Short mmCIF file of C-alpha atoms in Angstrom, two decimals:
data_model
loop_
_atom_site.label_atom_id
_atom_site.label_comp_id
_atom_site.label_asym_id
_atom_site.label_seq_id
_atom_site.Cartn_x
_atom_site.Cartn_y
_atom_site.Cartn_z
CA UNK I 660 -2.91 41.02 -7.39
CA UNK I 661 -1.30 38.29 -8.81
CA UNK I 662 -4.26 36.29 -10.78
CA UNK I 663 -3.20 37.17 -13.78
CA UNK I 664 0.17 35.22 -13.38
CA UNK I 665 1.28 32.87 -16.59
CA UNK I 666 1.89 29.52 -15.40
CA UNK I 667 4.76 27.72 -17.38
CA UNK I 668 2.69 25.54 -18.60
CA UNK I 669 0.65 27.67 -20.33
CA UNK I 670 3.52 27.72 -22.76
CA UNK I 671 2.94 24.51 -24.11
CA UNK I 672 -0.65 23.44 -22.97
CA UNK I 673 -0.91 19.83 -22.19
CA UNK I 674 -3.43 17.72 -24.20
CA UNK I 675 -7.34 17.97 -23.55
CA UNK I 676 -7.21 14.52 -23.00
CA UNK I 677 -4.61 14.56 -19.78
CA UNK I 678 -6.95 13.63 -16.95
CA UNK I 679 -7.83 16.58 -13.98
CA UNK I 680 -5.54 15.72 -11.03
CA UNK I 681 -2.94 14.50 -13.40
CA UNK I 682 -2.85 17.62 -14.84
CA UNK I 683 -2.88 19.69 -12.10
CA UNK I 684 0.11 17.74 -10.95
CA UNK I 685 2.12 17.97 -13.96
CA UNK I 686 1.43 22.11 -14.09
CA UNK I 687 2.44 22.35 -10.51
CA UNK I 688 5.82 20.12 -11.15
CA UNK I 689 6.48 22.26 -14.01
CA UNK I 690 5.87 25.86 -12.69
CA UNK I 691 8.48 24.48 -9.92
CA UNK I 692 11.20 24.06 -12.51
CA UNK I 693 11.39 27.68 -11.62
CA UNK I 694 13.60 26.84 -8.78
CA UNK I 695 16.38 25.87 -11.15
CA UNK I 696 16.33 29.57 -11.79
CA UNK I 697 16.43 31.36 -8.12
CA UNK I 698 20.24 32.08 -7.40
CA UNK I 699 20.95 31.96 -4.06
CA UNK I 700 24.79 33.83 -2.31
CA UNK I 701 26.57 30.74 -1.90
CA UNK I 702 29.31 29.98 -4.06
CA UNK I 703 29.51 26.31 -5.09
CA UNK I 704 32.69 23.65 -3.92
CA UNK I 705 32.63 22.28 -7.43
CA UNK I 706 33.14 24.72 -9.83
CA UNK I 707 32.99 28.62 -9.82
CA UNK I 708 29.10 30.03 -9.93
CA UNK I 709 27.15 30.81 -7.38
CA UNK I 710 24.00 27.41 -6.10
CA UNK I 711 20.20 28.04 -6.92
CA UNK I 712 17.85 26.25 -4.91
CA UNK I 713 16.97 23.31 -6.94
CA UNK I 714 20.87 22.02 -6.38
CA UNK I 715 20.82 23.36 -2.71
CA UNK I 716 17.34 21.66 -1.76
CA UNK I 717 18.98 18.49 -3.10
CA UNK I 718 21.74 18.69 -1.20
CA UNK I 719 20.03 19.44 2.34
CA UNK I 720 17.78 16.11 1.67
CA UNK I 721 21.23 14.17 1.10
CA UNK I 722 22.36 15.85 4.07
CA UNK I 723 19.22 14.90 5.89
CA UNK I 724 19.51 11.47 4.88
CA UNK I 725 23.54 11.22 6.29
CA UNK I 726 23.28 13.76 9.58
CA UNK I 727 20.21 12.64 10.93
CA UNK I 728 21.99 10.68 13.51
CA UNK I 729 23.54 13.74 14.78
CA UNK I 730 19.86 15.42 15.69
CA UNK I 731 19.74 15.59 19.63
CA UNK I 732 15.94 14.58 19.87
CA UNK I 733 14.78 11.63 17.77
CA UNK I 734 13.52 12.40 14.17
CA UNK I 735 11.40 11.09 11.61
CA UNK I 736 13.89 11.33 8.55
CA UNK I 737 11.53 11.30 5.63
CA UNK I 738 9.23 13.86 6.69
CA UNK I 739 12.35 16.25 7.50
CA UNK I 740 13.29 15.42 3.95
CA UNK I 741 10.05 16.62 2.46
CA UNK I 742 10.54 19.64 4.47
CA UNK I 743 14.16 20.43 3.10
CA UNK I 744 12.51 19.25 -0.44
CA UNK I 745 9.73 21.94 -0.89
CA UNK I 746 11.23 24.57 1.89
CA UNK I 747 12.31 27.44 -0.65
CA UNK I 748 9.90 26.84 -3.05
CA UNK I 749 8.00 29.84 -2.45
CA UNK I 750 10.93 31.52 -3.81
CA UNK I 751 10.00 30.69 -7.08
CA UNK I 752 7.48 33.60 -7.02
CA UNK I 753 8.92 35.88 -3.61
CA UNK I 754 13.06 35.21 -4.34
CA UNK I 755 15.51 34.31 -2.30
CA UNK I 756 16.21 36.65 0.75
CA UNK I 757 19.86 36.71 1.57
CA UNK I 758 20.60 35.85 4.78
CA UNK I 759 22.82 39.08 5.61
CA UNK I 760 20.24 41.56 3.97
CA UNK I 761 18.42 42.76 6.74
CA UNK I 762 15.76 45.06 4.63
CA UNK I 763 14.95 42.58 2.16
CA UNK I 764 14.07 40.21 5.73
CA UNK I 765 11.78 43.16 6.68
CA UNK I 766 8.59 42.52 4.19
CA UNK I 767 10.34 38.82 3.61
CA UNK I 768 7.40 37.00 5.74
CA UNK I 769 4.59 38.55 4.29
CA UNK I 770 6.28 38.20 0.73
CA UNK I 771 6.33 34.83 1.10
CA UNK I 772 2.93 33.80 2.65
CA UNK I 773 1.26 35.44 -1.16
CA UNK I 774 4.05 33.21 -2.91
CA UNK I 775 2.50 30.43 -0.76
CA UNK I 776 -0.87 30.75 -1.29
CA UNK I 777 -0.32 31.21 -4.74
CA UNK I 778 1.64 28.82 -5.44
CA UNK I 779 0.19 25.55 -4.01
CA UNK I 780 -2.94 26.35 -4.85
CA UNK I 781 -2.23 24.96 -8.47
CA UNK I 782 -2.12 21.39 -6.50
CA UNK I 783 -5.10 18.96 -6.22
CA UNK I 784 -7.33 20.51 -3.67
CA UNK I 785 -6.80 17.78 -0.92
CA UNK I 786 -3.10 18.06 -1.27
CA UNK I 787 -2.51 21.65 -1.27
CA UNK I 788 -3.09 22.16 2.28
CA UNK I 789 -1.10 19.04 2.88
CA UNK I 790 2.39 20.59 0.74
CA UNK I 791 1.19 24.19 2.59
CA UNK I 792 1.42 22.34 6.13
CA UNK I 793 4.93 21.37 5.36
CA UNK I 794 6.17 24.66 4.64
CA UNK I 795 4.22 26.54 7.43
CA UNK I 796 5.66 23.36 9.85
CA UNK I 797 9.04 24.60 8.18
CA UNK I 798 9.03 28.10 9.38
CA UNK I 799 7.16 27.75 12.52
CA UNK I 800 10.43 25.40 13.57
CA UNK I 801 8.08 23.77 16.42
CA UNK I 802 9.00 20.19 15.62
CA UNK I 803 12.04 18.53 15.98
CA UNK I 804 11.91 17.79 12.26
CA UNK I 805 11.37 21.34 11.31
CA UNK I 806 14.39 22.33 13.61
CA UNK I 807 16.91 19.90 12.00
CA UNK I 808 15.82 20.88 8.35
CA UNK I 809 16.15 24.09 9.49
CA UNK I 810 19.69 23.74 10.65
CA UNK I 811 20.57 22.20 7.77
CA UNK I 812 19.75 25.11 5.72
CA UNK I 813 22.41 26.84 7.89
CA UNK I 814 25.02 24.19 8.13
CA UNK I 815 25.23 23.55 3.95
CA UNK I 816 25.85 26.88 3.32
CA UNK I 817 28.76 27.56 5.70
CA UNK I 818 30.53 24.01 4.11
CA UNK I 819 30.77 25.79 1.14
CA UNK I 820 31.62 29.27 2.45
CA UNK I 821 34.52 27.31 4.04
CA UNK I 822 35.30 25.47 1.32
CA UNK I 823 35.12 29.17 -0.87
CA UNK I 824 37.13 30.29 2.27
CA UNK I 825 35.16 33.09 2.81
CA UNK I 826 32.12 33.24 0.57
CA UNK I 827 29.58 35.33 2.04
CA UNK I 828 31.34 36.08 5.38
CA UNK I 829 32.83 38.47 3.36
CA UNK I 830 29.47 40.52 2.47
CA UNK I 831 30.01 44.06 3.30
CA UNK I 832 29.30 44.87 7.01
CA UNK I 833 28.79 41.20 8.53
CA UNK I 834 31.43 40.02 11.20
CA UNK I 835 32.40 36.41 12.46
CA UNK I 836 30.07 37.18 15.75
CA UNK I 837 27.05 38.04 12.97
CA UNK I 838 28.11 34.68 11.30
CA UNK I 839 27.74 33.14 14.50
CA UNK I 840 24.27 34.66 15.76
CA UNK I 841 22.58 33.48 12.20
CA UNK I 842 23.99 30.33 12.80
CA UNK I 843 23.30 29.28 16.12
CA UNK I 844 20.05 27.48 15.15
CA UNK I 845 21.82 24.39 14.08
CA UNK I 846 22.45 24.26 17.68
CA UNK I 847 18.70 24.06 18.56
CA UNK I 848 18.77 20.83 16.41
CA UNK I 849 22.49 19.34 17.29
CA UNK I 850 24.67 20.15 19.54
CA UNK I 851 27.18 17.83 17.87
CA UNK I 852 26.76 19.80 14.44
CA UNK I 853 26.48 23.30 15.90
CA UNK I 854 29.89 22.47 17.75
CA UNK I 855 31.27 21.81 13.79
CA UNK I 856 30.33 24.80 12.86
CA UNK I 857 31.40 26.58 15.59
CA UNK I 858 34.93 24.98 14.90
CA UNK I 859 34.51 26.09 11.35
CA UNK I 860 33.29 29.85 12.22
CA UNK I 861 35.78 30.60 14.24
CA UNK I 862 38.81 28.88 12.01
CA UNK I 863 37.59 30.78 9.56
CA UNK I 864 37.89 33.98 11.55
CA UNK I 865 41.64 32.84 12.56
CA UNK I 866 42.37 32.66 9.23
CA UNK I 867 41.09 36.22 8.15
CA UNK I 868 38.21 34.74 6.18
CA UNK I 869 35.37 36.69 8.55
CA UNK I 870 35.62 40.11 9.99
CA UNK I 871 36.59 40.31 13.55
CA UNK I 872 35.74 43.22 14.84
CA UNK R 536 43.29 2.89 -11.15
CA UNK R 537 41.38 5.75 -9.24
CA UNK R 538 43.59 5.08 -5.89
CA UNK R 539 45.26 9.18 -6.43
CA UNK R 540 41.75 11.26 -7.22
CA UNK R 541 42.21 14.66 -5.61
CA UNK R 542 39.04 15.20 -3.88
CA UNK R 543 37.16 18.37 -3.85
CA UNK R 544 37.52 18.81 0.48
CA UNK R 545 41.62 18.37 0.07
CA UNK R 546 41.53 22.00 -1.52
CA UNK R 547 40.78 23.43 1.72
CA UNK R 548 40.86 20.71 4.48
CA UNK R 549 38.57 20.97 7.82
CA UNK R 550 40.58 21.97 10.60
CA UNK R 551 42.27 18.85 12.45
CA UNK R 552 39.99 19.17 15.01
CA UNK R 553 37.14 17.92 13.28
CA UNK R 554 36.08 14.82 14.64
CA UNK R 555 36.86 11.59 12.26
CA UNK R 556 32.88 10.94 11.64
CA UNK R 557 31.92 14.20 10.58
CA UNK R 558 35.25 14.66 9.06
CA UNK R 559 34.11 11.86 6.49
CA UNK R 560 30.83 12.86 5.81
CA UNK R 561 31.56 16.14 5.57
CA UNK R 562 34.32 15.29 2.95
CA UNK R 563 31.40 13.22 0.96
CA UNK R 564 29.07 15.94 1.29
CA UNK R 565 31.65 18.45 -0.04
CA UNK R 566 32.36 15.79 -2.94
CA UNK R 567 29.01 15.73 -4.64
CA UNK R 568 28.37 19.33 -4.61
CA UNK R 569 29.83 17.99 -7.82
CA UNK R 570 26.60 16.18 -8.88
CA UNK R 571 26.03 20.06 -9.66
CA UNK R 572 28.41 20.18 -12.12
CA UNK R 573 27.16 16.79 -14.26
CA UNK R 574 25.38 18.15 -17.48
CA UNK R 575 22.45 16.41 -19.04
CA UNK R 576 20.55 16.35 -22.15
CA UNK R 577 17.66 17.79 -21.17
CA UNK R 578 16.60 21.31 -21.44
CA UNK R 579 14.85 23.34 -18.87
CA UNK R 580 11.15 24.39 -18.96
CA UNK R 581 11.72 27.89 -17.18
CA UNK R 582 15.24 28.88 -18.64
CA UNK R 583 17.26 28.28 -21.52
CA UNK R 584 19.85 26.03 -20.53
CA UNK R 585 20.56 21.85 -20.03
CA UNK R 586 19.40 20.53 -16.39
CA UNK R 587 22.30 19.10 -14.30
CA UNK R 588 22.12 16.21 -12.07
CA UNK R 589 21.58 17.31 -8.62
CA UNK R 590 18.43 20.19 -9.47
CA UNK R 591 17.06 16.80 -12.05
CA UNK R 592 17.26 14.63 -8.43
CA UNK R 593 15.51 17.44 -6.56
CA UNK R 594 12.60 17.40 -9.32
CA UNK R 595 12.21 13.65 -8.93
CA UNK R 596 12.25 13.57 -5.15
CA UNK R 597 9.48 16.43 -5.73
CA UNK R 598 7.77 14.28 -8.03
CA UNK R 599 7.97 10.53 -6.18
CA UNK R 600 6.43 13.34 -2.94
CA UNK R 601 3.40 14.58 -5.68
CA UNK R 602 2.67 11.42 -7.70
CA UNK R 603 3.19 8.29 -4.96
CA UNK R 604 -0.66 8.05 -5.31
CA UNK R 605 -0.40 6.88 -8.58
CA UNK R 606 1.94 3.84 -7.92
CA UNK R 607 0.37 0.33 -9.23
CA UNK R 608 1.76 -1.39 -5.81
CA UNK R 609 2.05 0.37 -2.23
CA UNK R 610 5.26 2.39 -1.93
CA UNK R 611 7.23 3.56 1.22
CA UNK R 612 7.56 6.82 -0.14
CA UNK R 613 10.82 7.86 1.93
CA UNK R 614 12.62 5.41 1.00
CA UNK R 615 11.67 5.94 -2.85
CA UNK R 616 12.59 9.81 -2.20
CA UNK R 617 16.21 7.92 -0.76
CA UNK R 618 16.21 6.22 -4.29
CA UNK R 619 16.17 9.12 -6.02
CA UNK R 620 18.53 11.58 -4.05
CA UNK R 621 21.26 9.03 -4.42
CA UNK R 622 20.60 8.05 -7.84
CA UNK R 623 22.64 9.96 -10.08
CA UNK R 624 25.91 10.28 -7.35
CA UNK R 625 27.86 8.12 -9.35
CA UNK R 626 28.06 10.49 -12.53
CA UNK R 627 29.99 12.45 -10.50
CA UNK R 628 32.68 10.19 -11.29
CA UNK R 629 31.30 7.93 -14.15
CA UNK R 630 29.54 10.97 -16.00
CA UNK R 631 26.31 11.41 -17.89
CA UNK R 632 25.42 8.48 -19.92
CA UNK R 633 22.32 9.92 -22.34
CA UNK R 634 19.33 7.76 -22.77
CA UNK R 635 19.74 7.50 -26.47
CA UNK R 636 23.65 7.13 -26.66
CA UNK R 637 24.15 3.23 -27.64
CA UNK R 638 27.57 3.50 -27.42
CA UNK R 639 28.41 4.86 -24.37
CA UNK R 640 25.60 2.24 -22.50
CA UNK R 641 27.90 -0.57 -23.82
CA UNK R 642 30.29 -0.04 -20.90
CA UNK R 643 27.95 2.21 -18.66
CA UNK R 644 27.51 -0.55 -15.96
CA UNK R 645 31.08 -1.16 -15.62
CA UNK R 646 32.23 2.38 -15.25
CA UNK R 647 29.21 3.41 -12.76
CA UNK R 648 29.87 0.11 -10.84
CA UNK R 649 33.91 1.34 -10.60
CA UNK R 650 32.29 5.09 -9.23
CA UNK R 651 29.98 3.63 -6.96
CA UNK R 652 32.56 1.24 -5.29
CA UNK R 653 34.83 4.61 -4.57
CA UNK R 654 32.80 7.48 -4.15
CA UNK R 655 30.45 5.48 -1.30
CA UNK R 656 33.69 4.60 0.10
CA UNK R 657 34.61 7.90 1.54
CA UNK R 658 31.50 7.51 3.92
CA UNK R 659 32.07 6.11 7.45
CA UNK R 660 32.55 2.46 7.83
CA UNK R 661 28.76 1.87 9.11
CA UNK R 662 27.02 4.40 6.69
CA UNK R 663 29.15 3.65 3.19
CA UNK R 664 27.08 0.09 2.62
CA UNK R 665 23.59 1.48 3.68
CA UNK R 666 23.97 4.30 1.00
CA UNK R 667 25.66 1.46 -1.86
CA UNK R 668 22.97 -0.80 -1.21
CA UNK R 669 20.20 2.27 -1.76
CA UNK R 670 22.32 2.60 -5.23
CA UNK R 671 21.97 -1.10 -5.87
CA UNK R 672 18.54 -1.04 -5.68
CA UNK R 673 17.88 1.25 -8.02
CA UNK R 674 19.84 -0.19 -10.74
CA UNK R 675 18.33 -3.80 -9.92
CA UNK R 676 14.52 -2.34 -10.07
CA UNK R 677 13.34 -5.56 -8.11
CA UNK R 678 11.19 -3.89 -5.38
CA UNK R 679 8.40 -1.36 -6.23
CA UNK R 680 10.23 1.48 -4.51
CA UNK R 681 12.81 0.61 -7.28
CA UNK R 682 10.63 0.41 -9.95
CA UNK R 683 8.58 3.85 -9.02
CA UNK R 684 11.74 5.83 -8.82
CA UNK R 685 12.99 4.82 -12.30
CA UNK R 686 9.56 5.75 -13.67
CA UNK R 687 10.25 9.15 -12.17
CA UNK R 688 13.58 9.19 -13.80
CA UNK R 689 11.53 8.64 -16.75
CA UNK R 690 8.68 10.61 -16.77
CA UNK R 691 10.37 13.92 -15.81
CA UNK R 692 12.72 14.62 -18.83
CA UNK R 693 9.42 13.58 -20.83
CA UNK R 694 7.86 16.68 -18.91
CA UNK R 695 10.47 18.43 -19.78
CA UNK R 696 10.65 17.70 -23.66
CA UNK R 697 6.96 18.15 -24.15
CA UNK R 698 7.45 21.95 -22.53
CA UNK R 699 10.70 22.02 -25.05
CA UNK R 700 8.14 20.92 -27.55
CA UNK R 701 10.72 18.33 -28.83
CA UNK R 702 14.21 18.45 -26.37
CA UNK R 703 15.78 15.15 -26.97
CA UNK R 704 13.31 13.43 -29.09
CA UNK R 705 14.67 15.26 -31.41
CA UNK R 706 18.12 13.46 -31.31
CA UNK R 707 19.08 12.33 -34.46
CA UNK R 708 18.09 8.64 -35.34
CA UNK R 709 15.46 8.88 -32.79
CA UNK R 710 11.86 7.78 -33.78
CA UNK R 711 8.92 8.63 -31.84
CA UNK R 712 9.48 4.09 -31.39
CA UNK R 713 12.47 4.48 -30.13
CA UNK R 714 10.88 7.16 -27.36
CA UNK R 715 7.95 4.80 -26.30
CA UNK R 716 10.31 1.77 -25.83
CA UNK R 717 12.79 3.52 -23.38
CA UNK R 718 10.06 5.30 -21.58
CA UNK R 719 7.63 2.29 -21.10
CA UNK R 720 9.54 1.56 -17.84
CA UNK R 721 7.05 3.82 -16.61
CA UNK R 722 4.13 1.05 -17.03
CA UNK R 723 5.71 -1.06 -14.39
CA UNK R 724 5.10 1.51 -11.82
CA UNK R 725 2.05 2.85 -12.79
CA UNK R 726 -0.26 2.34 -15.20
CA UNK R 727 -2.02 5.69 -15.15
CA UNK R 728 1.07 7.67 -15.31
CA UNK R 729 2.34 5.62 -18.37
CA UNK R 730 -0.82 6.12 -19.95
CA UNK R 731 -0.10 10.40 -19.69
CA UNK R 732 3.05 9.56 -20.55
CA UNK R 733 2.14 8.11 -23.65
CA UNK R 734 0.08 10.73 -24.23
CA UNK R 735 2.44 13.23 -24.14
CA UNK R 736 4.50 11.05 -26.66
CA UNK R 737 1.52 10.36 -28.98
CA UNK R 738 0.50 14.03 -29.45
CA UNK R 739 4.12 15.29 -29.75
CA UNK R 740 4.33 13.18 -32.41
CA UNK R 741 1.28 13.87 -33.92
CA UNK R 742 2.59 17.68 -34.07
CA UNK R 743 6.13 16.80 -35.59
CA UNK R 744 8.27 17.20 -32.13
CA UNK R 745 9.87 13.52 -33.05
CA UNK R 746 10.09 11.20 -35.78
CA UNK R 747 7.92 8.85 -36.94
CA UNK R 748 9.81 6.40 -39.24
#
């Protein structure tokens, strides 16, 4: 049960005189602030701490914005850029599951379906089920958008694992062919981007930055 | 002169056979991961720390996704998500310049202008002017996708200092005046959210979070 939850913005109420939906709105942008606060594995480029996933949402929408033209079926760039904007937000109450942990993935779908119904539900009612459909469109990867946000989840992370050379290749037990299998979405998006991060995988893996065996 | 600037993909450069597109917009993407980096003045609602750049981008492009409905004039809401992603890039290079520094807007233009003219520059041939003249637009505020995303960029750190019951309207030599004349941008967006706005500002006053002389 998780009614009890205190909202952020319960911390400093806003006045009595704040209008309904605007209120609503401004308690759901605030609880979100949250996702300033989720770390996530990957090690920045810029300077030496790991990303959470307010910066790393950011950066998949600008990465949206300047890859799109690499998606092998045609796509609709500003709905794949709300997906990429709210995708992790459910984190904010389920964390981040890292993408090498395989018993955290176990329980990780039905962790995050409560965070989702929890969450958006502090929306307006007629667009909570229209933030939820983004995130459910998201994960179900049916679309082309949803594929290509999808694959850029996978393709910003292994930039800055290359740039870190390493990063989290080097998590305990994971090999360049495990690297490979997590990442072979981005091919079901772009076979132009996939074939970059192929080259990148399996540099890395020359270079001793990956397990090989 | 700027002409020798190290950038942040020459500390481990993508293998040569990287085609010369990607090569360049992965090299840009790399480069802003240092948007991360860029501190601001405001504080956070859900830790105890300043916001940078690129998680204060994601809140906006969040926010423009939430509030669009409020907009005085009909917005293309993509493109006013574009606006805000791509915003803040050139503090990368030009830094922060706080709202409430006179000193350091003096030569603000100038220095962002200078940023802008190299950082977009490392994009391909094609794509560089497309992204500049998203950056131009924003600064100009001439169409109402313009004017809705600077309301945004005005509206959230007011979120924020209400739930820091204070944050920067507590800078010294700031008057609750001084507050409601840099944030009334917001009324040429929307009129509703400038009345919360105000709101905020009015009661915060009221309970001593600024100044009133």
């Amino acid at each position: 049960m998780t009614e009890s939850r205190r909202l952020l913005a319960d911390e400093t109420p806003f006045p009595e005189d704040l209008d309904q939906r605007l209120r609503e709105q401004f308690t759901f942008l605030v609880e979100v602030d949250q996702l300033k606060t989720v770390l996530r594995q990957s090690p920045l480029a810029a300077t030496d701490r790991r990303e959470n996933d307010a910066e790393h949402s950011w950066h998949l929408a600008m990465m949206v914005v300047l890859l799109a033209e690499h998606s092998d079926e045609p796509i609709d760039v500003s709905h794949t850029v709300q997906l990429v904007l709210i995708h992790d937000l459910i984190e904010i109450y389920a964390g981040d599951t890292p993408l090498y942990d395989q018993a955290a993935g176990e329980d990780q779908r039905e962790r995050e379906t409560r965070a989702a119904d929890e969450l958006f539900a502090l929306l307006p009612e007629d667009q909570a089920p229209r933030v939820r459909a983004l995130w459910d469109e998201f994960e179900e990867r049916r679309t082309p958008e949803a594929r290509f946000a999808k694959a850029m989840d996978r393709l910003q992370p292994l930039l800055l694992n290359w740039m870190a050379r390493g990063g989290t290749w080097r998590t305990p037990g994971v090999t360049a062919d495990d690297v490979r299998k997590r990442k072979a979405v981005i091919g079901e998006a772009s076979e132009r981007l996939w074939d970059a991060g192929r080259l990148l995988i399996d540099e890395g893996e020359a270079r001793g930055w990956s397990r090989d065996d």
